[in-house]
Each structure stands twice: as structure tokens, then as C-alpha cells.
PDB file of N, CA and C in Angstrom:
ATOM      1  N   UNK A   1     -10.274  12.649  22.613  1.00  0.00           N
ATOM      2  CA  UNK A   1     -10.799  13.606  23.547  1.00  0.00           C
ATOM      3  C   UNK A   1     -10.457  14.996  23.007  1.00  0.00           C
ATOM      4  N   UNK A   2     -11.744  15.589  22.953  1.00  0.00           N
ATOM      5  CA  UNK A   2     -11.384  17.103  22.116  1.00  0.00           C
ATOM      6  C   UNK A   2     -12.041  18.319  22.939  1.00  0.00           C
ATOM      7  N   UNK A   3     -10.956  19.253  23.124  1.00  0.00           N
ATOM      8  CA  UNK A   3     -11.436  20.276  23.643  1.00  0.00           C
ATOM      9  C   UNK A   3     -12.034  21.332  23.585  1.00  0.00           C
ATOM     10  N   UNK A   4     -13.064  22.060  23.775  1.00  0.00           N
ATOM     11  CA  UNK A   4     -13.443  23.186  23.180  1.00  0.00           C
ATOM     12  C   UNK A   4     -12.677  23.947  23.136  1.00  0.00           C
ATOM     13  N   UNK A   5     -12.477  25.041  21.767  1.00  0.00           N
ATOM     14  CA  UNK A   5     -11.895  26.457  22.024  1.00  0.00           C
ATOM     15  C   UNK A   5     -12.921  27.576  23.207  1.00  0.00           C
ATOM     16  N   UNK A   6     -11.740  27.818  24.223  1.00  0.00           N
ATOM     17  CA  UNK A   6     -12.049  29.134  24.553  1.00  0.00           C
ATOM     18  C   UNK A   6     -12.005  30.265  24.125  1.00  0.00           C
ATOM     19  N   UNK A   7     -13.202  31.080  23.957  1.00  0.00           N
ATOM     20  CA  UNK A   7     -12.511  32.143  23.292  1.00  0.00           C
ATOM     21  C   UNK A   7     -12.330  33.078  24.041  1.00  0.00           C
ATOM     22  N   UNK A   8     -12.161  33.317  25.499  1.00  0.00           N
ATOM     23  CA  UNK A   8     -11.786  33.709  26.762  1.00  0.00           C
ATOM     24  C   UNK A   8     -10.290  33.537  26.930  1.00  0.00           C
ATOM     25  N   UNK A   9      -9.955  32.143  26.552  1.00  0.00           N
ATOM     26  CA  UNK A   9      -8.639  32.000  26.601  1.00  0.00           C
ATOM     27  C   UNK A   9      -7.886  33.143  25.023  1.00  0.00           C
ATOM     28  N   UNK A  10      -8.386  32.837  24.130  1.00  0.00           N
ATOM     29  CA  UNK A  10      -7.735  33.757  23.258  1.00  0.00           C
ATOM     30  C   UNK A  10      -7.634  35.407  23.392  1.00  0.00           C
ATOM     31  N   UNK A  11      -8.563  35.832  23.418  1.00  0.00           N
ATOM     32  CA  UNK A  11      -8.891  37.526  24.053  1.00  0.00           C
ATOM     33  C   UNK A  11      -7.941  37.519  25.208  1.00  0.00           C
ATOM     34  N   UNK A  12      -7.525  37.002  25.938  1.00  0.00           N
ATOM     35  CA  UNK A  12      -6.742  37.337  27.123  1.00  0.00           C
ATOM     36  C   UNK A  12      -5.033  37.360  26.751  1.00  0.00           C
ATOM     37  N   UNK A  13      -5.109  36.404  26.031  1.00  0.00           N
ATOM     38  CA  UNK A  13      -3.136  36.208  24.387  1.00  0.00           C
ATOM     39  C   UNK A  13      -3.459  37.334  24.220  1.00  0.00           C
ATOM     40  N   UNK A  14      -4.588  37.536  23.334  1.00  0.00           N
ATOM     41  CA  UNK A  14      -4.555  38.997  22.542  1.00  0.00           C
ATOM     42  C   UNK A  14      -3.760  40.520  23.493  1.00  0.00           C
ATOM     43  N   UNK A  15      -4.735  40.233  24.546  1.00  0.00           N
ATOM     44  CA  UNK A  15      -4.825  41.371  25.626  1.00  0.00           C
ATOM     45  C   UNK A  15      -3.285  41.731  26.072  1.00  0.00           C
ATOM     46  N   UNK A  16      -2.875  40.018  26.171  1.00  0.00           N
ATOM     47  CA  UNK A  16      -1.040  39.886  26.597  1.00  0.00           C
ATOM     48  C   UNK A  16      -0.472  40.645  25.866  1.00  0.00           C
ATOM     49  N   UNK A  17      -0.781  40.442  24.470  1.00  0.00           N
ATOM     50  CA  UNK A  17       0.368  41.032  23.381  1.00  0.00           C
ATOM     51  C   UNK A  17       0.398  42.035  23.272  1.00  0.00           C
ATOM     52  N   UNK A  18      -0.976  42.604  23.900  1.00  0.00           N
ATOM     53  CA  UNK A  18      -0.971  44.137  23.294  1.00  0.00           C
ATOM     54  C   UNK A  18      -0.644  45.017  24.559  1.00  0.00           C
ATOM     55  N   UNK A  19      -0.291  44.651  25.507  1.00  0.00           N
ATOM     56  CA  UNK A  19       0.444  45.151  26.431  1.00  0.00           C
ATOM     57  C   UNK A  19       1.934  44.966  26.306  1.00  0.00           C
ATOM     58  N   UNK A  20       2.476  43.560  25.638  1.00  0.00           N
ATOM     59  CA  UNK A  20       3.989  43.438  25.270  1.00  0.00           C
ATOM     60  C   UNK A  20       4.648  44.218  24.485  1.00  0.00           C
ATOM     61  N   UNK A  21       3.509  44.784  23.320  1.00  0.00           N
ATOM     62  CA  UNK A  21       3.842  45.503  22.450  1.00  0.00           C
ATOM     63  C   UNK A  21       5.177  46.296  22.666  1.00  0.00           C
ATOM     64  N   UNK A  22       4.801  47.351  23.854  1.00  0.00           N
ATOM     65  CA  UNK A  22       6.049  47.595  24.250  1.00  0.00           C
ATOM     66  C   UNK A  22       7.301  47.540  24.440  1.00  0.00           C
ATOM     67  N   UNK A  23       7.614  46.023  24.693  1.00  0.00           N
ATOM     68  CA  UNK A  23       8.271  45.058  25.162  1.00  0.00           C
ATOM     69  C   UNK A  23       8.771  44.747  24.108  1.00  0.00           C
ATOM     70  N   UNK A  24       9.547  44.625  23.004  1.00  0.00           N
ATOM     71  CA  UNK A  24       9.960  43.374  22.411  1.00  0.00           C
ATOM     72  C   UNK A  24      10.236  42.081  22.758  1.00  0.00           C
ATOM     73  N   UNK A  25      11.399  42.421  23.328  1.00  0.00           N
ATOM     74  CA  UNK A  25      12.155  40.765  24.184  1.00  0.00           C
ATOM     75  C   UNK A  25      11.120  40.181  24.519  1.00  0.00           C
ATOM     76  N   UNK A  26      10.124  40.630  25.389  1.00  0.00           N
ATOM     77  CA  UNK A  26       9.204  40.273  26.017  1.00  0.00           C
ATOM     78  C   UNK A  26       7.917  39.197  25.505  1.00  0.00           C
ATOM     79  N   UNK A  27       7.754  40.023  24.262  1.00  0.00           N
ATOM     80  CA  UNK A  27       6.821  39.711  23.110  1.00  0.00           C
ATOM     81  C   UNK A  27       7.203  38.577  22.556  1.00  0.00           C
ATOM     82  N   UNK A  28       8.014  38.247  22.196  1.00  0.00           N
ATOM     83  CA  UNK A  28       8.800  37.715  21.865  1.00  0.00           C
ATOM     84  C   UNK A  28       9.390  36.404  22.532  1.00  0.00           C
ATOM     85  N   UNK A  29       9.541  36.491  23.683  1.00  0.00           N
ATOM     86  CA  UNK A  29       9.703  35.305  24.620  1.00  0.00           C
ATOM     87  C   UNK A  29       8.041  34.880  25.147  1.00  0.00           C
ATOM     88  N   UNK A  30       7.067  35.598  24.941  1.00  0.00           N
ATOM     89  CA  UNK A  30       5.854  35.189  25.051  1.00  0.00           C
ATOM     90  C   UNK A  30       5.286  34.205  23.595  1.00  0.00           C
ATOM     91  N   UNK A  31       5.713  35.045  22.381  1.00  0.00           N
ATOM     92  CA  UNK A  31       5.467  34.516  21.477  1.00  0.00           C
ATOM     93  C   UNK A  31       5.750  32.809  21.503  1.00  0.00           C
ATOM     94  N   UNK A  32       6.895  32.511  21.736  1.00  0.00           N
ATOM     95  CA  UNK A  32       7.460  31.229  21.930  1.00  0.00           C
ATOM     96  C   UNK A  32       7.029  30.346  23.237  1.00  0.00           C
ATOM     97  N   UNK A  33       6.341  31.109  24.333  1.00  0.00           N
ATOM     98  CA  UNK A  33       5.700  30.308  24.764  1.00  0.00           C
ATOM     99  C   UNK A  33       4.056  29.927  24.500  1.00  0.00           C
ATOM    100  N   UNK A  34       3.984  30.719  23.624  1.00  0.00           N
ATOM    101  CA  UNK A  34       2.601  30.000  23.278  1.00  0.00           C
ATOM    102  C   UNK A  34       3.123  28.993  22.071  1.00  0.00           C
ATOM    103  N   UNK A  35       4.489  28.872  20.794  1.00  0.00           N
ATOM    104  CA  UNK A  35       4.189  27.904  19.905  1.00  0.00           C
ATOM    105  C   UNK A  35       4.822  26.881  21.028  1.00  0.00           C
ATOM    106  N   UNK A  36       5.513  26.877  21.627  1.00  0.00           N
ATOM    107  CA  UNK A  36       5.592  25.646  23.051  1.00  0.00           C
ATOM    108  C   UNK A  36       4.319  24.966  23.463  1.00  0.00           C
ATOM    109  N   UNK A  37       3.591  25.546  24.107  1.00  0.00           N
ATOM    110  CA  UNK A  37       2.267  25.362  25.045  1.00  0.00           C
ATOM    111  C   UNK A  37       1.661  24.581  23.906  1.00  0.00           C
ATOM    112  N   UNK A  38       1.296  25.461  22.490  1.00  0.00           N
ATOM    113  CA  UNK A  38       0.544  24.374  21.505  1.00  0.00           C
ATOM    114  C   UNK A  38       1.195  23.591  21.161  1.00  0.00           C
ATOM    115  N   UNK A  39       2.214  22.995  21.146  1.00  0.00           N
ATOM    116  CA  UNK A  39       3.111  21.845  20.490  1.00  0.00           C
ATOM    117  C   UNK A  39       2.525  20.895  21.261  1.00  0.00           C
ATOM    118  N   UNK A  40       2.865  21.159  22.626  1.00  0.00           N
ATOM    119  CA  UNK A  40       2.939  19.972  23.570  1.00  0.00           C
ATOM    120  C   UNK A  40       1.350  20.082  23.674  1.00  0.00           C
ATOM    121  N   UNK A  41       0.423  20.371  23.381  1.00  0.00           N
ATOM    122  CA  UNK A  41      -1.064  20.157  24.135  1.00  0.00           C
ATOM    123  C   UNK A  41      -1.241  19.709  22.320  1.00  0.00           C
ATOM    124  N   UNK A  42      -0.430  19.914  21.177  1.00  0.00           N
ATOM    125  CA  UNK A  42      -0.983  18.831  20.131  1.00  0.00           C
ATOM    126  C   UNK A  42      -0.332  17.527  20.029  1.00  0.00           C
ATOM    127  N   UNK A  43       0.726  17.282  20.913  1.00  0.00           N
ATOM    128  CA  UNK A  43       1.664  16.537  21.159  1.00  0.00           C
ATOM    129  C   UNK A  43       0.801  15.141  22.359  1.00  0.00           C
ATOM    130  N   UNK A  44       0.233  15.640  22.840  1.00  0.00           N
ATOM    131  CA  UNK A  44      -0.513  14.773  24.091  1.00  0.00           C
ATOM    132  C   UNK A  44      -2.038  14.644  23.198  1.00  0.00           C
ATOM    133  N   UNK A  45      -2.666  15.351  22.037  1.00  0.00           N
ATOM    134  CA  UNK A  45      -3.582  14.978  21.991  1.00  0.00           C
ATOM    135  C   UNK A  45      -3.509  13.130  21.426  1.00  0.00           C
ATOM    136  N   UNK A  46      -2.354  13.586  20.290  1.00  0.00           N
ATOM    137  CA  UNK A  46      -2.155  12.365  19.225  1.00  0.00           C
ATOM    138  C   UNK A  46      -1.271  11.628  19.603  1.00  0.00           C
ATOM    139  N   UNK A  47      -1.230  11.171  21.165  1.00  0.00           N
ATOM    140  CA  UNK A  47      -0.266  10.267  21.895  1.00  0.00           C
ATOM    141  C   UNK A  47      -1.708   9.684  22.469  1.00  0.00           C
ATOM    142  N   UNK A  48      -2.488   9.604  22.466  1.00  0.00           N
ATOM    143  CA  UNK A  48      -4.131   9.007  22.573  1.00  0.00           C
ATOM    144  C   UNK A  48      -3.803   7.625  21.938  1.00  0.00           C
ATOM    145  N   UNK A  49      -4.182   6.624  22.859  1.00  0.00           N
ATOM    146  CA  UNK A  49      -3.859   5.129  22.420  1.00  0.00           C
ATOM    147  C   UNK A  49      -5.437   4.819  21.239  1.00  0.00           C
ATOM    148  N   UNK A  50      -5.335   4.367  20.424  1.00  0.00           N
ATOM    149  CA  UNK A  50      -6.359   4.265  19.877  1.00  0.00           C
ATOM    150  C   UNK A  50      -6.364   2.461  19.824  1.00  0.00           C
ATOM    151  N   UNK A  51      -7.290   1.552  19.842  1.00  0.00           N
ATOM    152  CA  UNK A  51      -7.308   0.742  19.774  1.00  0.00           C
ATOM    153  C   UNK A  51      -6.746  -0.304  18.429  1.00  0.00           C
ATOM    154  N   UNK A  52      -5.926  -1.160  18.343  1.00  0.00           N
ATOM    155  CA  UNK A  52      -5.450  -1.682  17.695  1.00  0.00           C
ATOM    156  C   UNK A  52      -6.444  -3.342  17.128  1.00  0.00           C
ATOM    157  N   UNK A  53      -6.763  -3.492  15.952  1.00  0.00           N
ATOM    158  CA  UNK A  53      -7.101  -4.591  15.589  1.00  0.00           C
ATOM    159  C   UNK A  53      -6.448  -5.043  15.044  1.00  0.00           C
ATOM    160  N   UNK A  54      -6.503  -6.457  15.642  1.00  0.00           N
ATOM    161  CA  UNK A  54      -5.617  -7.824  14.979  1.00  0.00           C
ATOM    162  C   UNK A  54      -5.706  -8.001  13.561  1.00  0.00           C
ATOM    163  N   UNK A  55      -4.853  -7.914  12.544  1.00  0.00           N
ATOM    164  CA  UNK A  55      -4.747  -8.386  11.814  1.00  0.00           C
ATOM    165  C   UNK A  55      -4.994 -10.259  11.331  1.00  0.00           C
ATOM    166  N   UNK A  56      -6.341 -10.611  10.813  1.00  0.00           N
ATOM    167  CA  UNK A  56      -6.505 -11.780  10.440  1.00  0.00           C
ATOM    168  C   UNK A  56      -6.494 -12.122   8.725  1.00  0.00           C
ATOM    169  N   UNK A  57      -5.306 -13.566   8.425  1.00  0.00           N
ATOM    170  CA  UNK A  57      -5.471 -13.545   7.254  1.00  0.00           C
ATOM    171  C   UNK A  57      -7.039 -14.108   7.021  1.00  0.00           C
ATOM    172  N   UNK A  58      -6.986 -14.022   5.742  1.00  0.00           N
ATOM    173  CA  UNK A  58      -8.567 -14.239   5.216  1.00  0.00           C
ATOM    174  C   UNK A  58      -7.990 -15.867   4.888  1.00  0.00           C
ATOM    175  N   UNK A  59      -8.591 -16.724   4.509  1.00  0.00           N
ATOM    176  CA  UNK A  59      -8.568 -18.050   3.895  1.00  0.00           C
ATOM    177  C   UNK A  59      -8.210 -17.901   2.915  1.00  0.00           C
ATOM    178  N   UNK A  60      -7.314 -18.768   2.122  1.00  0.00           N
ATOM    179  CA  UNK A  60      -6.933 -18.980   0.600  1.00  0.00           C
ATOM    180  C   UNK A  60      -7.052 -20.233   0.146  1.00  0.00           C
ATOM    181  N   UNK A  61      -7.594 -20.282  -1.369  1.00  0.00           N
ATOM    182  CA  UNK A  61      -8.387 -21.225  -1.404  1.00  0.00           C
ATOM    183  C   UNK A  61      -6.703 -21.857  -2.048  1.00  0.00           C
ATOM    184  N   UNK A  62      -6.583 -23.465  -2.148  1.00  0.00           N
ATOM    185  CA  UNK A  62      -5.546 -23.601  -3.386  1.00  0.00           C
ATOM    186  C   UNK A  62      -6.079 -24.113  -4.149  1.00  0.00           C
ATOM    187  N   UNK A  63      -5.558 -23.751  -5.774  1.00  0.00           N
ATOM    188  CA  UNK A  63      -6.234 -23.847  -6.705  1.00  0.00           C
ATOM    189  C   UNK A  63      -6.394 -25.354  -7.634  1.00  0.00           C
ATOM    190  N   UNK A  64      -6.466 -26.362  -6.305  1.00  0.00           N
ATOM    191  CA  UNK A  64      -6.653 -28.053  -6.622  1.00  0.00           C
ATOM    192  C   UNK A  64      -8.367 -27.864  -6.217  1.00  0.00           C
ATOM    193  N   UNK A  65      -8.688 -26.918  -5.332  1.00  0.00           N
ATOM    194  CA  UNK A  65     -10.199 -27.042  -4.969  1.00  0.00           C
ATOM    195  C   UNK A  65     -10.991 -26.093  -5.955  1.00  0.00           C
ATOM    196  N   UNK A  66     -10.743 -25.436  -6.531  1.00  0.00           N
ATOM    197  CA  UNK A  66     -10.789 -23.912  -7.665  1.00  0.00           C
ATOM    198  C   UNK A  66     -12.313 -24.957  -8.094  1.00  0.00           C
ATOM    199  N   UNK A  67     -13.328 -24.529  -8.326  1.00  0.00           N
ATOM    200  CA  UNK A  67     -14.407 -25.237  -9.483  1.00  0.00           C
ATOM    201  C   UNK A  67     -13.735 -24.402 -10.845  1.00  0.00           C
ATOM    202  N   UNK A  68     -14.297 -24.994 -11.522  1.00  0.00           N
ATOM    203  CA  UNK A  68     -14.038 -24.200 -13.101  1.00  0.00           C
ATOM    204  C   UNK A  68     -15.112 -23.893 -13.739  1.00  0.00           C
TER     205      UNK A  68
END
């Protein structure tokens, strides 16, 4: 399941930062909540159960039946 980028959602980070500017600490403790926010939203994508197939051996012939 894949999400579109907003690019509404990005322009509005942008908009954040450039008001934090000011701010260090601020900036800064924002900064880290966005590599947070993306960890965990890449963290839940690839926790996606994907279906598992059974492993089947193939037949082996033994080599008393072999033609030559």
C-alpha cells in the first residue's frame, strides 16, 4: 500500500522551518521530529505481511532409473 506524496504536506515543513529559523532549539527539535515521523511511517510500510509460499521439493530422480 503506497501513498501519494503530498506536496501540500511538504510546502507547509518548508513554511515550519522557515519560521523556526529563528529558533534554533526549536528547529532543531522539529528537525528530529520529522526523521522520527519518517522512520516510523517507513517502519509500518515494510511490516506489510506479504504472502508466503510453501516451499516444495521438486522430485529427484535416483540414478538406478537415469536412461543413458
Amino acid at each position: 500500500m503506497s501513498e501519494k506524496l503530498d506536496l501540500r504536506n511538504i510546502i507547509e515543513i518548508e513554511r515550519i522551518r522557515n519560521i523556526l529559523i529563528q529558533e534554533p532549539d526549536l528547529l532543531s527539535l522539529f528537525e528530529l521530529l520529522i526523521i522520527v515521523s519518517n522512520k516510523r511511517i517507513n517502519d509500518e510500510k515494510s511490516s506489510i505481511d506479504l504472502p508466503i509460499e510453501p516451499y516444495i521439493e521438486p522430485d529427484l530422480s535416483d540414478h538406478e532409473s537415469d536412461d543413458d
